[in-house]
Amino acid sequence: MTAAPTVEQEPIIVGIDTHKDIHHAAILSARGALIADQQFPATSRGYAQLLAWTATVGPVAVFGIECTGSYGAGLVRHLLAEGHDVREVNRPHAHTAARRGKTDAIDAEAAARKILAGEAPVVPKNTSGVVESIRMLTLARNSAVKARSIAQTQLQNVLVTAPGELREQINATTGPKARIAACRRLRPDTAGLTDPMQAAKLTLRTLANRVEVLNEEIGDLDQQLGQLVAATTPTLVSKIGIGTGHAAQFLISAGENVGRLHTDAAFARLCGVAPIPVASGKTHRMRLHRGGDRQANRALHMIAVVRLRYDPRTVAYMERRRAEGLSKKDVLRCLKRFIAREVYNDLRRDLSAVSSTRPLVALEG
């Protein structure tokens, strides 16, 4: 007896509209026909249910997911751990919502259609390794620095309006550290807070203690970040002008799977330092992209400024290009583009070493 031929299932495209508590998925055929859509909880069990549901329809060619760095991060980790191809999809434009309306089902279908149309080639960042740890620690450090700055400003403002005797006592100290220490030594009478003098003393001591606590917190985070970044990007941090904060920002911007940016030009575009022509008539010049990741752009700018002061090669380059008629800003833009190429190559080298030595991690959902 001849066995009946097996019918090969057609690959499907899955688009997913992500939210905090639920994800809505839509399935399209390879020809663009809407097959089904369904909602799942944004939990580990919900992710498993979503995969089981898609398996009943056919093999998934690719998942297109909105908000892969926020609401969809857990789902992306789960799908990557299962070996699926995942792409990042931008949210629908407001004009599209105005024409078609807006529901989770419509958004999920739109995500799948962008994949089918080839409009979503971006691979999401890998958030399962050391770069994600660096991102979270950097977030904690930045918030602590911001809180410290606010507390220091408030302390100065209170001193300006404090009773004269107290203001003169604190201002007699020299330097911010001595001023903080003097405020921490104040002993207000908490039973007499109706007196502005005692209220000012309590306020100053509270703010000074807060600054000191935040100083310790920032110091601890700096130590942890320094160790992680040095171990992750030893080549990058060895370069002139590139400190822990700069390297951490480049890691966060590019992601641990930096290979998703196929060239240094793509990394430069991400950082907002890719040249853009602005020519009209007899005017022919280039300017930089004003979009991109502005924190990464800031890091490149600070590195260029440091090298213009301490790196002889950079100083010589600035002098040579200025002699050719370029303005200082134009030369600085060229320098930032060169530094972006250097950073990209170092990131690829360092992160490839990390990937080859890091064991396979069981990804949570």
PDB file of N, CA and C in Angstrom, residues 18-23 40-43:
ATOM      1  N   THR A  18       1.402  44.399  22.303  1.00  0.00           N
ATOM      2  CA  THR A  18       1.721  44.108  23.707  1.00  0.00           C
ATOM      3  C   THR A  18       1.174  45.178  24.644  1.00  0.00           C
ATOM      4  N   HIS A  19       0.794  44.725  25.830  1.00  0.00           N
ATOM      5  CA  HIS A  19       0.336  45.611  26.895  1.00  0.00           C
ATOM      6  C   HIS A  19       0.889  45.108  28.221  1.00  0.00           C
ATOM      7  N   LYS A  20       0.627  45.837  29.275  1.00  0.00           N
ATOM      8  CA  LYS A  20       1.167  45.472  30.583  1.00  0.00           C
ATOM      9  C   LYS A  20       0.645  44.125  31.059  1.00  0.00           C
ATOM     10  N   ASP A  21      -0.645  43.882  30.918  1.00  0.00           N
ATOM     11  CA  ASP A  21      -1.252  42.673  31.475  1.00  0.00           C
ATOM     12  C   ASP A  21      -1.670  41.649  30.430  1.00  0.00           C
ATOM     13  N   ILE A  22      -1.886  42.093  29.191  1.00  0.00           N
ATOM     14  CA  ILE A  22      -2.325  41.157  28.142  1.00  0.00           C
ATOM     15  C   ILE A  22      -1.593  41.446  26.844  1.00  0.00           C
ATOM     16  N   HIS A  23      -1.478  40.415  26.006  1.00  0.00           N
ATOM     17  CA  HIS A  23      -0.932  40.563  24.658  1.00  0.00           C
ATOM     18  C   HIS A  23      -1.977  40.043  23.676  1.00  0.00           C
ATOM     19  N   PHE A  40      -3.936  36.854  25.079  1.00  0.00           N
ATOM     20  CA  PHE A  40      -3.286  35.998  26.068  1.00  0.00           C
ATOM     21  C   PHE A  40      -2.767  36.848  27.224  1.00  0.00           C
ATOM     22  N   PRO A  41      -2.726  36.278  28.428  1.00  0.00           N
ATOM     23  CA  PRO A  41      -2.154  37.021  29.556  1.00  0.00           C
ATOM     24  C   PRO A  41      -0.647  37.199  29.388  1.00  0.00           C
ATOM     25  N   ALA A  42      -0.128  38.311  29.895  1.00  0.00           N
ATOM     26  CA  ALA A  42       1.310  38.599  29.785  1.00  0.00           C
ATOM     27  C   ALA A  42       2.057  37.940  30.936  1.00  0.00           C
ATOM     28  N   THR A  43       2.012  36.609  30.956  1.00  0.00           N
ATOM     29  CA  THR A  43       2.677  35.807  31.977  1.00  0.00           C
ATOM     30  C   THR A  43       3.409  34.657  31.298  1.00  0.00           C
TER      31      THR A  43
END
